Amino acid sequence: MLTRIDHIGIACFDLDATVEFYRATYGFEVEHSEVNEEQGVREAMIRISGTDDGGASYLQLLEPTREDSAVGKWLAKNGEGVHHIAFGTDDVDTDSEAVRDKGVRVLYKEPRHGTSGSRITFLHPKDCHGVLTELVTSAPGAPAAHDGE
Amino acid sequence: MLTRIDHIGIACFDLDATVEFYRATYGFEVEHSEVNEEQGVREAMIRISGTDDGGASYLQLLEPTREDSAVGKWLAKNGEGVHHIAFGTDDVDTDSEAVRDKGVRVLYKEPRHGTSGSRITFLHPKDCHGVLTELVTSAPGAPAAHDGE
């Protein structure tokens, strides 16, 4: 069951400049940064609030590490902006199968590695009224998974 | 101070079909619908979770009521997808002035009428790394304003 807006994924050309924009404009601070080589992104997570499922909502700022990554190609076509939205669930396996059974294309056969050890999958935007949609389950012990422990 | 992701605004061609997609695919239900003639949209708010500022996070599905509305023009150019993101604050007047003072273009001189009696303004996407950004203060007595009472 999807219980929160886990994050909004925002593609940018220059991660450091975009982080600085959010800090200077709104006072938002980065909680976590990492490079995800499989996804081909360098990312910064800005925590906006806690959510009543025990998790939290973030902005996820994404800079491609290579032009042929999904985010790199998307940026070349669209320019900077909202790349995807992500719903948090305590069971991405069950939820992605349920969505697949309803005829929505799930982009990965099995969930893959996401931010902070989470497990993620994506749904085809053409099956979701134009919205690239991620489902994410936080790693055990991560803040967003505390509620189920 | 911006204390939550209030909503993600998603533009669609057919509001009823898009509401039905979110219901059938994820079990999400509409909490509130209205027509905002000033914005030129028919909208449905889907509540996803509560937030720790006493508010909540929503998806806001938007169908233009006229082609020359901002959302109508955006849809004609971009097709369906994420139109804007909105941060909740208990004081949209102060926060929009603070952002303007930092050189970000604020699209309205004064906040205008938003969903459920809220007061809203928008920041120019070109000043926000490609993201059309809304700031919103809920109406007094609305769920998202309870925390400050």
PDB file of C-alpha atoms in Angstrom:
ATOM      1  CA  MET A   1       0.000   0.000   0.000  1.00  0.00           C
ATOM      2  CA  LEU A   2       1.324   3.416  -0.968  1.00  0.00           C
ATOM      3  CA  THR A   3       1.351   5.583   2.136  1.00  0.00           C
ATOM      4  CA  ARG A   4       3.277   8.757   1.352  1.00  0.00           C
ATOM      5  CA  ILE A   5       4.816  10.993  -1.283  1.00  0.00           C
ATOM      6  CA  ASP A   6       8.346   9.758  -0.659  1.00  0.00           C
ATOM      7  CA  HIS A   7      10.004  12.264  -2.937  1.00  0.00           C
ATOM      8  CA  ILE A   8       9.835  14.454  -6.008  1.00  0.00           C
ATOM      9  CA  GLY A   9      12.724  13.735  -8.363  1.00  0.00           C
ATOM     10  CA  ILE A  10      14.079  16.899 -10.001  1.00  0.00           C
ATOM     11  CA  ALA A  11      16.616  16.698 -12.819  1.00  0.00           C
ATOM     12  CA  CYS A  12      19.271  19.402 -13.003  1.00  0.00           C
ATOM     13  CA  PHE A  13      22.416  20.180 -14.962  1.00  0.00           C
ATOM     14  CA  ASP A  14      24.493  21.254 -11.967  1.00  0.00           C
ATOM     15  CA  LEU A  15      23.726  19.568  -8.649  1.00  0.00           C
ATOM     16  CA  ASP A  16      25.803  21.944  -6.531  1.00  0.00           C
ATOM     17  CA  ALA A  17      24.139  25.022  -8.021  1.00  0.00           C
ATOM     18  CA  THR A  18      20.680  23.531  -7.568  1.00  0.00           C
ATOM     19  CA  VAL A  19      21.375  22.536  -3.967  1.00  0.00           C
ATOM     20  CA  GLU A  20      22.541  26.103  -3.374  1.00  0.00           C
ATOM     21  CA  PHE A  21      19.339  27.476  -4.953  1.00  0.00           C
ATOM     22  CA  TYR A  22      17.144  25.478  -2.547  1.00  0.00           C
ATOM     23  CA  ARG A  23      19.318  26.437   0.427  1.00  0.00           C
ATOM     24  CA  ALA A  24      19.514  30.147  -0.366  1.00  0.00           C
ATOM     25  CA  THR A  25      15.877  30.522  -1.448  1.00  0.00           C
ATOM     26  CA  TYR A  26      14.033  28.411   1.126  1.00  0.00           C
ATOM     27  CA  GLY A  27      16.598  27.426   3.759  1.00  0.00           C
ATOM     28  CA  PHE A  28      16.390  23.753   2.772  1.00  0.00           C
ATOM     29  CA  GLU A  29      19.415  21.637   3.707  1.00  0.00           C
ATOM     30  CA  VAL A  30      20.703  18.407   2.153  1.00  0.00           C
ATOM     31  CA  GLU A  31      20.297  15.407   4.452  1.00  0.00           C
ATOM     32  CA  HIS A  32      22.056  12.850   2.286  1.00  0.00           C
ATOM     33  CA  SER A  33      24.055  12.675  -0.963  1.00  0.00           C
ATOM     34  CA  GLU A  34      25.227   9.737  -3.005  1.00  0.00           C
ATOM     35  CA  VAL A  35      26.172   8.548  -6.473  1.00  0.00           C
ATOM     36  CA  ASN A  36      24.047   5.763  -7.961  1.00  0.00           C
ATOM     37  CA  GLU A  37      26.144   4.318 -10.781  1.00  0.00           C
ATOM     38  CA  GLU A  38      23.388   1.933 -11.910  1.00  0.00           C
ATOM     39  CA  GLN A  39      20.978   4.853 -12.373  1.00  0.00           C
ATOM     40  CA  GLY A  40      23.766   7.099 -13.670  1.00  0.00           C
ATOM     41  CA  VAL A  41      23.023   9.934 -11.250  1.00  0.00           C
ATOM     42  CA  ARG A  42      24.597  12.026  -8.553  1.00  0.00           C
ATOM     43  CA  GLU A  43      21.864  12.952  -6.108  1.00  0.00           C
ATOM     44  CA  ALA A  44      21.061  15.060  -3.059  1.00  0.00           C
ATOM     45  CA  MET A  45      18.100  14.385  -0.780  1.00  0.00           C
ATOM     46  CA  ILE A  46      16.445  17.375   0.919  1.00  0.00           C
ATOM     47  CA  ARG A  47      14.051  16.366   3.690  1.00  0.00           C
ATOM     48  CA  ILE A  48      10.923  18.551   3.719  1.00  0.00           C
ATOM     49  CA  SER A  49       8.749  16.953   6.423  1.00  0.00           C
ATOM     50  CA  GLY A  50       7.894  13.782   8.266  1.00  0.00           C
ATOM     51  CA  THR A  51       4.818  11.813   7.188  1.00  0.00           C
ATOM     52  CA  ASP A  52       2.256   9.951   9.291  1.00  0.00           C
ATOM     53  CA  ASP A  53       3.375   6.516   8.057  1.00  0.00           C
ATOM     54  CA  GLY A  54       6.647   7.038   9.963  1.00  0.00           C
ATOM     55  CA  GLY A  55       8.523   8.112   6.862  1.00  0.00           C
ATOM     56  CA  ALA A  56       9.349  11.465   5.322  1.00  0.00           C
ATOM     57  CA  SER A  57       8.994  13.449   2.115  1.00  0.00           C
ATOM     58  CA  TYR A  58      12.033  14.676   0.217  1.00  0.00           C
ATOM     59  CA  LEU A  59      13.134  16.566  -2.823  1.00  0.00           C
ATOM     60  CA  GLN A  60      15.593  14.396  -4.747  1.00  0.00           C
ATOM     61  CA  LEU A  61      17.908  16.525  -6.884  1.00  0.00           C
ATOM     62  CA  LEU A  62      19.466  14.519  -9.714  1.00  0.00           C
ATOM     63  CA  GLU A  63      22.446  15.317 -11.918  1.00  0.00           C
ATOM     64  CA  PRO A  64      23.378  12.734 -14.546  1.00  0.00           C
ATOM     65  CA  THR A  65      26.835  11.202 -14.319  1.00  0.00           C
ATOM     66  CA  ARG A  66      26.724  10.272 -18.001  1.00  0.00           C
ATOM     67  CA  GLU A  67      24.801  11.557 -20.996  1.00  0.00           C
ATOM     68  CA  ASP A  68      23.369   8.141 -21.888  1.00  0.00           C
ATOM     69  CA  SER A  69      21.730   7.618 -18.494  1.00  0.00           C
ATOM     70  CA  ALA A  70      17.929   7.864 -18.316  1.00  0.00           C
ATOM     71  CA  VAL A  71      18.157  11.216 -16.539  1.00  0.00           C
ATOM     72  CA  GLY A  72      20.853  12.444 -18.924  1.00  0.00           C
ATOM     73  CA  LYS A  73      18.709  11.704 -21.963  1.00  0.00           C
ATOM     74  CA  TRP A  74      15.632  13.184 -20.297  1.00  0.00           C
ATOM     75  CA  LEU A  75      17.523  16.416 -19.477  1.00  0.00           C
ATOM     76  CA  ALA A  76      18.828  16.758 -23.027  1.00  0.00           C
ATOM     77  CA  LYS A  77      15.255  16.538 -24.317  1.00  0.00           C
ATOM     78  CA  ASN A  78      13.321  18.454 -21.653  1.00  0.00           C
ATOM     79  CA  GLY A  79      15.727  20.691 -19.788  1.00  0.00           C
ATOM     80  CA  GLU A  80      15.628  21.019 -16.018  1.00  0.00           C
ATOM     81  CA  GLY A  81      12.435  20.190 -14.138  1.00  0.00           C
ATOM     82  CA  VAL A  82      10.414  17.510 -12.391  1.00  0.00           C
ATOM     83  CA  HIS A  83      11.606  14.140 -13.676  1.00  0.00           C
ATOM     84  CA  HIS A  84       9.479  11.768 -11.572  1.00  0.00           C
ATOM     85  CA  ILE A  85       7.375  11.385  -8.451  1.00  0.00           C
ATOM     86  CA  ALA A  86       7.798   8.566  -5.934  1.00  0.00           C
ATOM     87  CA  PHE A  87       5.300   6.938  -3.616  1.00  0.00           C
ATOM     88  CA  GLY A  88       6.542   5.183  -0.473  1.00  0.00           C
ATOM     89  CA  THR A  89       5.311   1.694   0.422  1.00  0.00           C
ATOM     90  CA  ASP A  90       6.398  -0.926   2.938  1.00  0.00           C
ATOM     91  CA  ASP A  91       6.302  -3.596   0.217  1.00  0.00           C
ATOM     92  CA  VAL A  92       7.477  -2.541  -3.239  1.00  0.00           C
ATOM     93  CA  ASP A  93       7.473  -6.155  -4.461  1.00  0.00           C
ATOM     94  CA  THR A  94       3.779  -6.746  -3.767  1.00  0.00           C
ATOM     95  CA  ASP A  95       2.727  -3.305  -4.931  1.00  0.00           C
ATOM     96  CA  SER A  96       4.676  -3.432  -8.185  1.00  0.00           C
ATOM     97  CA  GLU A  97       3.211  -6.855  -8.981  1.00  0.00           C
ATOM     98  CA  ALA A  98      -0.297  -5.586  -8.217  1.00  0.00           C
ATOM     99  CA  VAL A  99       0.207  -2.633 -10.534  1.00  0.00           C
ATOM    100  CA  ARG A 100       1.617  -4.886 -13.265  1.00  0.00           C
ATOM    101  CA  ASP A 101      -1.442  -7.112 -12.966  1.00  0.00           C
ATOM    102  CA  LYS A 102      -3.584  -4.054 -13.689  1.00  0.00           C
ATOM    103  CA  GLY A 103      -1.824  -3.565 -17.021  1.00  0.00           C
ATOM    104  CA  VAL A 104       0.614  -0.812 -16.070  1.00  0.00           C
ATOM    105  CA  ARG A 105       4.111  -1.424 -17.455  1.00  0.00           C
ATOM    106  CA  VAL A 106       6.655  -1.836 -14.643  1.00  0.00           C
ATOM    107  CA  LEU A 107      10.105  -0.957 -15.995  1.00  0.00           C
ATOM    108  CA  TYR A 108      12.159  -3.434 -13.917  1.00  0.00           C
ATOM    109  CA  LYS A 109      11.537  -7.158 -13.591  1.00  0.00           C
ATOM    110  CA  GLU A 110      12.673  -6.925  -9.957  1.00  0.00           C
ATOM    111  CA  PRO A 111      13.110  -3.789  -7.809  1.00  0.00           C
ATOM    112  CA  ARG A 112      16.581  -2.250  -7.958  1.00  0.00           C
ATOM    113  CA  HIS A 113      18.865  -0.340  -5.617  1.00  0.00           C
ATOM    114  CA  GLY A 114      17.711   3.202  -4.800  1.00  0.00           C
ATOM    115  CA  THR A 115      18.748   5.970  -2.419  1.00  0.00           C
ATOM    116  CA  SER A 116      20.104   4.927   0.997  1.00  0.00           C
ATOM    117  CA  GLY A 117      19.694   1.217   0.349  1.00  0.00           C
ATOM    118  CA  SER A 118      16.037   1.488  -0.626  1.00  0.00           C
ATOM    119  CA  ARG A 119      14.459  -0.764  -3.244  1.00  0.00           C
ATOM    120  CA  ILE A 120      12.754   0.936  -6.164  1.00  0.00           C
ATOM    121  CA  THR A 121      10.917   0.385  -9.390  1.00  0.00           C
ATOM    122  CA  PHE A 122       9.420   2.683 -12.022  1.00  0.00           C
ATOM    123  CA  LEU A 123       6.113   2.644 -13.882  1.00  0.00           C
ATOM    124  CA  HIS A 124       5.924   3.658 -17.528  1.00  0.00           C
ATOM    125  CA  PRO A 125       4.802   7.291 -17.798  1.00  0.00           C
ATOM    126  CA  LYS A 126       2.599   6.528 -20.802  1.00  0.00           C
ATOM    127  CA  ASP A 127       0.565   4.198 -18.596  1.00  0.00           C
ATOM    128  CA  CYS A 128       0.367   6.832 -15.816  1.00  0.00           C
ATOM    129  CA  HIS A 129      -1.076   9.870 -17.615  1.00  0.00           C
ATOM    130  CA  GLY A 130       2.351  11.253 -18.407  1.00  0.00           C
ATOM    131  CA  VAL A 131       3.902  10.904 -14.958  1.00  0.00           C
ATOM    132  CA  LEU A 132       7.032   8.783 -14.530  1.00  0.00           C
ATOM    133  CA  THR A 133       6.132   7.131 -11.239  1.00  0.00           C
ATOM    134  CA  GLU A 134       8.486   5.411  -8.810  1.00  0.00           C
ATOM    135  CA  LEU A 135       7.524   3.022  -6.015  1.00  0.00           C
ATOM    136  CA  VAL A 136      10.035   2.833  -3.171  1.00  0.00           C
ATOM    137  CA  THR A 137      10.526   0.826   0.001  1.00  0.00           C
ATOM    138  CA  SER A 138      13.093   2.232   2.412  1.00  0.00           C
ATOM    139  CA  ALA A 139      15.876   0.047   3.732  1.00  0.00           C
ATOM    140  CA  PRO A 140      15.192  -1.605   7.103  1.00  0.00           C
ATOM    141  CA  GLY A 141      16.297   0.805   9.793  1.00  0.00           C
ATOM    142  CA  ALA A 142      16.051   3.859   7.552  1.00  0.00           C
ATOM    143  CA  PRO A 143      13.824   6.634   8.936  1.00  0.00           C
ATOM    144  CA  ALA A 144      11.017   5.950   6.467  1.00  0.00           C
ATOM    145  CA  ALA A 145      10.824   2.287   7.545  1.00  0.00           C
ATOM    146  CA  HIS A 146      10.637   2.859  11.301  1.00  0.00           C
ATOM    147  CA  ASP A 147       6.863   2.738  11.475  1.00  0.00           C
ATOM    148  CA  GLY A 148       6.706  -0.910  10.493  1.00  0.00           C
ATOM    149  CA  GLU A 149       9.276  -2.119  12.974  1.00  0.00           C
TER     150      GLU A 149
ATOM    151  CA  MET B   1       8.762  28.873   6.526  1.00  0.00           C
ATOM    152  CA  LEU B   2       7.998  26.064   4.118  1.00  0.00           C
ATOM    153  CA  THR B   3       7.118  22.987   6.168  1.00  0.00           C
ATOM    154  CA  ARG B   4       5.718  20.353   3.797  1.00  0.00           C
ATOM    155  CA  ILE B   5       5.200  19.237   0.220  1.00  0.00           C
ATOM    156  CA  ASP B   6       1.577  20.382   0.123  1.00  0.00           C
ATOM    157  CA  HIS B   7       0.833  18.869  -3.270  1.00  0.00           C
ATOM    158  CA  ILE B   8       2.061  17.827  -6.683  1.00  0.00           C
ATOM    159  CA  GLY B   9      -0.016  19.439  -9.427  1.00  0.00           C
ATOM    160  CA  ILE B  10      -0.609  17.089 -12.367  1.00  0.00           C
ATOM    161  CA  ALA B  11      -2.176  18.365 -15.593  1.00  0.00           C
ATOM    162  CA  CYS B  12      -4.497  16.015 -17.472  1.00  0.00           C
ATOM    163  CA  PHE B  13      -6.825  16.108 -20.447  1.00  0.00           C
ATOM    164  CA  ASP B  14      -9.677  14.206 -18.780  1.00  0.00           C
ATOM    165  CA  LEU B  15     -10.058  14.651 -15.030  1.00  0.00           C
ATOM    166  CA  ASP B  16     -12.555  11.826 -14.561  1.00  0.00           C
ATOM    167  CA  ALA B  17     -10.365   9.318 -16.408  1.00  0.00           C
ATOM    168  CA  THR B  18      -7.283  10.390 -14.446  1.00  0.00           C
ATOM    169  CA  VAL B  19      -9.105  10.168 -11.109  1.00  0.00           C
ATOM    170  CA  GLU B  20     -10.215   6.675 -12.122  1.00  0.00           C
ATOM    171  CA  PHE B  21      -6.598   5.729 -13.015  1.00  0.00           C
ATOM    172  CA  TYR B  22      -5.358   6.694  -9.538  1.00  0.00           C
ATOM    173  CA  ARG B  23      -8.300   4.907  -7.866  1.00  0.00           C
ATOM    174  CA  ALA B  24      -8.037   1.691  -9.870  1.00  0.00           C
ATOM    175  CA  THR B  25      -4.232   1.505  -9.845  1.00  0.00           C
ATOM    176  CA  TYR B  26      -3.380   2.529  -6.283  1.00  0.00           C
ATOM    177  CA  GLY B  27      -6.691   2.714  -4.385  1.00  0.00           C
ATOM    178  CA  PHE B  28      -6.359   6.497  -3.994  1.00  0.00           C
ATOM    179  CA  GLU B  29      -9.649   8.345  -3.380  1.00  0.00           C
ATOM    180  CA  VAL B  30     -10.557  11.958  -4.074  1.00  0.00           C
ATOM    181  CA  GLU B  31     -11.040  13.995  -0.907  1.00  0.00           C
ATOM    182  CA  HIS B  32     -12.192  17.217  -2.512  1.00  0.00           C
ATOM    183  CA  SER B  33     -13.098  18.587  -5.954  1.00  0.00           C
ATOM    184  CA  GLU B  34     -13.745  22.092  -7.159  1.00  0.00           C
ATOM    185  CA  VAL B  35     -13.644  24.424 -10.128  1.00  0.00           C
ATOM    186  CA  ASN B  36     -11.325  27.433  -9.882  1.00  0.00           C
ATOM    187  CA  GLU B  37     -12.531  29.840 -12.555  1.00  0.00           C
ATOM    188  CA  GLU B  38      -9.714  32.316 -11.918  1.00  0.00           C
ATOM    189  CA  GLN B  39      -7.102  29.602 -12.579  1.00  0.00           C
ATOM    190  CA  GLY B  40      -9.244  28.062 -15.354  1.00  0.00           C
ATOM    191  CA  VAL B  41      -9.118  24.546 -13.914  1.00  0.00           C
ATOM    192  CA  ARG B  42     -11.318  21.774 -12.660  1.00  0.00           C
ATOM    193  CA  GLU B  43      -9.410  19.925  -9.962  1.00  0.00           C
ATOM    194  CA  ALA B  44      -9.490  16.887  -7.708  1.00  0.00           C
ATOM    195  CA  MET B  45      -7.417  16.586  -4.544  1.00  0.00           C
ATOM    196  CA  ILE B  46      -6.197  13.121  -3.521  1.00  0.00           C
ATOM    197  CA  ARG B  47      -4.822  13.010   0.024  1.00  0.00           C
ATOM    198  CA  ILE B  48      -1.742  10.772   0.281  1.00  0.00           C
ATOM    199  CA  SER B  49      -0.587  11.251   3.884  1.00  0.00           C
ATOM    200  CA  GLY B  50      -0.529  13.566   6.852  1.00  0.00           C
ATOM    201  CA  THR B  51       2.610  15.615   7.504  1.00  0.00           C
ATOM    202  CA  ASP B  52       4.304  16.521  10.773  1.00  0.00           C
ATOM    203  CA  ASP B  53       3.427  20.218  10.486  1.00  0.00           C
ATOM    204  CA  GLY B  54      -0.240  19.260  11.017  1.00  0.00           C
ATOM    205  CA  GLY B  55      -0.997  19.386   7.311  1.00  0.00           C
ATOM    206  CA  ALA B  56      -1.120  16.810   4.563  1.00  0.00           C
ATOM    207  CA  SER B  57       0.306  16.004   1.140  1.00  0.00           C
ATOM    208  CA  TYR B  58      -1.931  15.644  -1.887  1.00  0.00           C
ATOM    209  CA  LEU B  59      -1.930  14.956  -5.569  1.00  0.00           C
ATOM    210  CA  GLN B  60      -3.799  17.768  -7.312  1.00  0.00           C
ATOM    211  CA  LEU B  61      -5.223  16.612 -10.635  1.00  0.00           C
ATOM    212  CA  LEU B  62      -5.951  19.534 -12.963  1.00  0.00           C
ATOM    213  CA  GLU B  63      -8.057  19.687 -16.118  1.00  0.00           C
ATOM    214  CA  PRO B  64      -8.261  23.045 -17.871  1.00  0.00           C
ATOM    215  CA  THR B  65     -11.720  24.580 -18.229  1.00  0.00           C
ATOM    216  CA  ARG B  66     -10.519  26.692 -21.146  1.00  0.00           C
ATOM    217  CA  GLU B  67      -7.712  26.381 -23.659  1.00  0.00           C
ATOM    218  CA  ASP B  68      -6.274  29.808 -22.882  1.00  0.00           C
ATOM    219  CA  SER B  69      -5.785  29.095 -19.176  1.00  0.00           C
ATOM    220  CA  ALA B  70      -2.235  28.595 -17.947  1.00  0.00           C
ATOM    221  CA  VAL B  71      -2.787  24.849 -17.538  1.00  0.00           C
ATOM    222  CA  GLY B  72      -4.557  24.625 -20.912  1.00  0.00           C
ATOM    223  CA  LYS B  73      -1.623  26.243 -22.699  1.00  0.00           C
ATOM    224  CA  TRP B  74       0.863  24.105 -20.783  1.00  0.00           C
ATOM    225  CA  LEU B  75      -0.989  20.895 -21.699  1.00  0.00           C
ATOM    226  CA  ALA B  76      -1.138  21.840 -25.378  1.00  0.00           C
ATOM    227  CA  LYS B  77       2.643  22.297 -25.365  1.00  0.00           C
ATOM    228  CA  ASN B  78       3.766  19.487 -23.044  1.00  0.00           C
ATOM    229  CA  GLY B  79       1.029  16.884 -22.848  1.00  0.00           C
ATOM    230  CA  GLU B  80      -0.007  15.315 -19.567  1.00  0.00           C
ATOM    231  CA  GLY B  81       2.395  15.288 -16.629  1.00  0.00           C
ATOM    232  CA  VAL B  82       3.639  17.118 -13.561  1.00  0.00           C
ATOM    233  CA  HIS B  83       2.715  20.785 -13.938  1.00  0.00           C
ATOM    234  CA  HIS B  84       3.966  22.199 -10.624  1.00  0.00           C
ATOM    235  CA  ILE B  85       4.972  21.398  -7.068  1.00  0.00           C
ATOM    236  CA  ALA B  86       3.647  23.220  -4.017  1.00  0.00           C
ATOM    237  CA  PHE B  87       5.230  23.853  -0.628  1.00  0.00           C
ATOM    238  CA  GLY B  88       2.986  24.512   2.358  1.00  0.00           C
ATOM    239  CA  THR B  89       3.678  27.419   4.700  1.00  0.00           C
ATOM    240  CA  ASP B  90       1.726  29.104   7.486  1.00  0.00           C
ATOM    241  CA  ASP B  91       2.509  32.528   5.988  1.00  0.00           C
ATOM    242  CA  VAL B  92       2.510  32.748   2.204  1.00  0.00           C
ATOM    243  CA  ASP B  93       2.696  36.554   2.327  1.00  0.00           C
ATOM    244  CA  THR B  94       5.947  36.693   4.273  1.00  0.00           C
ATOM    245  CA  ASP B  95       7.516  33.776   2.407  1.00  0.00           C
ATOM    246  CA  SER B  96       6.649  35.095  -1.041  1.00  0.00           C
ATOM    247  CA  GLU B  97       8.097  38.507  -0.150  1.00  0.00           C
ATOM    248  CA  ALA B  98      11.258  36.857   1.173  1.00  0.00           C
ATOM    249  CA  VAL B  99      11.658  34.878  -2.034  1.00  0.00           C
ATOM    250  CA  ARG B 100      11.040  37.991  -4.147  1.00  0.00           C
ATOM    251  CA  ASP B 101      13.725  39.824  -2.180  1.00  0.00           C
ATOM    252  CA  LYS B 102      16.156  37.078  -3.203  1.00  0.00           C
ATOM    253  CA  GLY B 103      15.530  37.831  -6.879  1.00  0.00           C
ATOM    254  CA  VAL B 104      13.057  35.057  -7.711  1.00  0.00           C
ATOM    255  CA  ARG B 105      10.155  36.295  -9.812  1.00  0.00           C
ATOM    256  CA  VAL B 106       6.845  35.872  -7.951  1.00  0.00           C
ATOM    257  CA  LEU B 107       4.025  35.674 -10.489  1.00  0.00           C
ATOM    258  CA  TYR B 108       1.296  37.418  -8.451  1.00  0.00           C
ATOM    259  CA  LYS B 109       1.579  40.781  -6.734  1.00  0.00           C
ATOM    260  CA  GLU B 110      -0.608  39.403  -3.915  1.00  0.00           C
ATOM    261  CA  PRO B 111      -1.487  35.753  -3.179  1.00  0.00           C
ATOM    262  CA  ARG B 112      -4.659  34.553  -4.893  1.00  0.00           C
ATOM    263  CA  HIS B 113      -7.455  32.102  -4.157  1.00  0.00           C
ATOM    264  CA  GLY B 114      -6.438  28.431  -4.261  1.00  0.00           C
ATOM    265  CA  THR B 115      -7.988  25.086  -3.380  1.00  0.00           C
ATOM    266  CA  SER B 116     -10.389  25.003  -0.398  1.00  0.00           C
ATOM    267  CA  GLY B 117      -9.991  28.682   0.386  1.00  0.00           C
ATOM    268  CA  SER B 118      -6.203  28.543   0.551  1.00  0.00           C
ATOM    269  CA  ARG B 119      -4.007  31.456  -0.545  1.00  0.00           C
ATOM    270  CA  ILE B 120      -1.394  30.753  -3.186  1.00  0.00           C
ATOM    271  CA  THR B 121       1.305  32.243  -5.316  1.00  0.00           C
ATOM    272  CA  PHE B 122       3.650  30.885  -7.968  1.00  0.00           C
ATOM    273  CA  LEU B 123       7.372  31.367  -8.596  1.00  0.00           C
ATOM    274  CA  HIS B 124       8.730  31.618 -12.126  1.00  0.00           C
ATOM    275  CA  PRO B 125      10.071  28.232 -13.228  1.00  0.00           C
ATOM    276  CA  LYS B 126      13.043  29.829 -14.976  1.00  0.00           C
ATOM    277  CA  ASP B 127      14.168  31.177 -11.605  1.00  0.00           C
ATOM    278  CA  CYS B 128      13.653  27.753  -9.947  1.00  0.00           C
ATOM    279  CA  HIS B 129      15.745  25.425 -12.126  1.00  0.00           C
ATOM    280  CA  GLY B 130      12.794  24.572 -14.359  1.00  0.00           C
ATOM    281  CA  VAL B 131      10.250  23.826 -11.625  1.00  0.00           C
ATOM    282  CA  LEU B 132       7.032  25.855 -11.510  1.00  0.00           C
ATOM    283  CA  THR B 133       6.783  26.255  -7.735  1.00  0.00           C
ATOM    284  CA  GLU B 134       3.711  27.197  -5.733  1.00  0.00           C
ATOM    285  CA  LEU B 135       3.638  28.461  -2.158  1.00  0.00           C
ATOM    286  CA  VAL B 136       0.355  27.829  -0.332  1.00  0.00           C
ATOM    287  CA  THR B 137      -1.191  28.671   3.015  1.00  0.00           C
ATOM    288  CA  SER B 138      -4.288  26.675   3.910  1.00  0.00           C
ATOM    289  CA  ALA B 139      -7.467  28.449   4.967  1.00  0.00           C
ATOM    290  CA  PRO B 140      -7.925  28.843   8.741  1.00  0.00           C
ATOM    291  CA  GLY B 141      -9.640  25.719  10.025  1.00  0.00           C
ATOM    292  CA  ALA B 142      -8.569  23.586   7.072  1.00  0.00           C
ATOM    293  CA  PRO B 143      -6.699  20.410   8.073  1.00  0.00           C
ATOM    294  CA  ALA B 144      -3.348  21.752   6.937  1.00  0.00           C
ATOM    295  CA  ALA B 145      -3.681  24.791   9.210  1.00  0.00           C
ATOM    296  CA  HIS B 146      -4.596  22.961  12.418  1.00  0.00           C
ATOM    297  CA  ASP B 147      -1.058  22.765  13.727  1.00  0.00           C
ATOM    298  CA  GLY B 148      -0.761  26.487  14.197  1.00  0.00           C
ATOM    299  CA  GLU B 149      -3.992  26.922  16.108  1.00  0.00           C
TER     300      GLU B 149
END
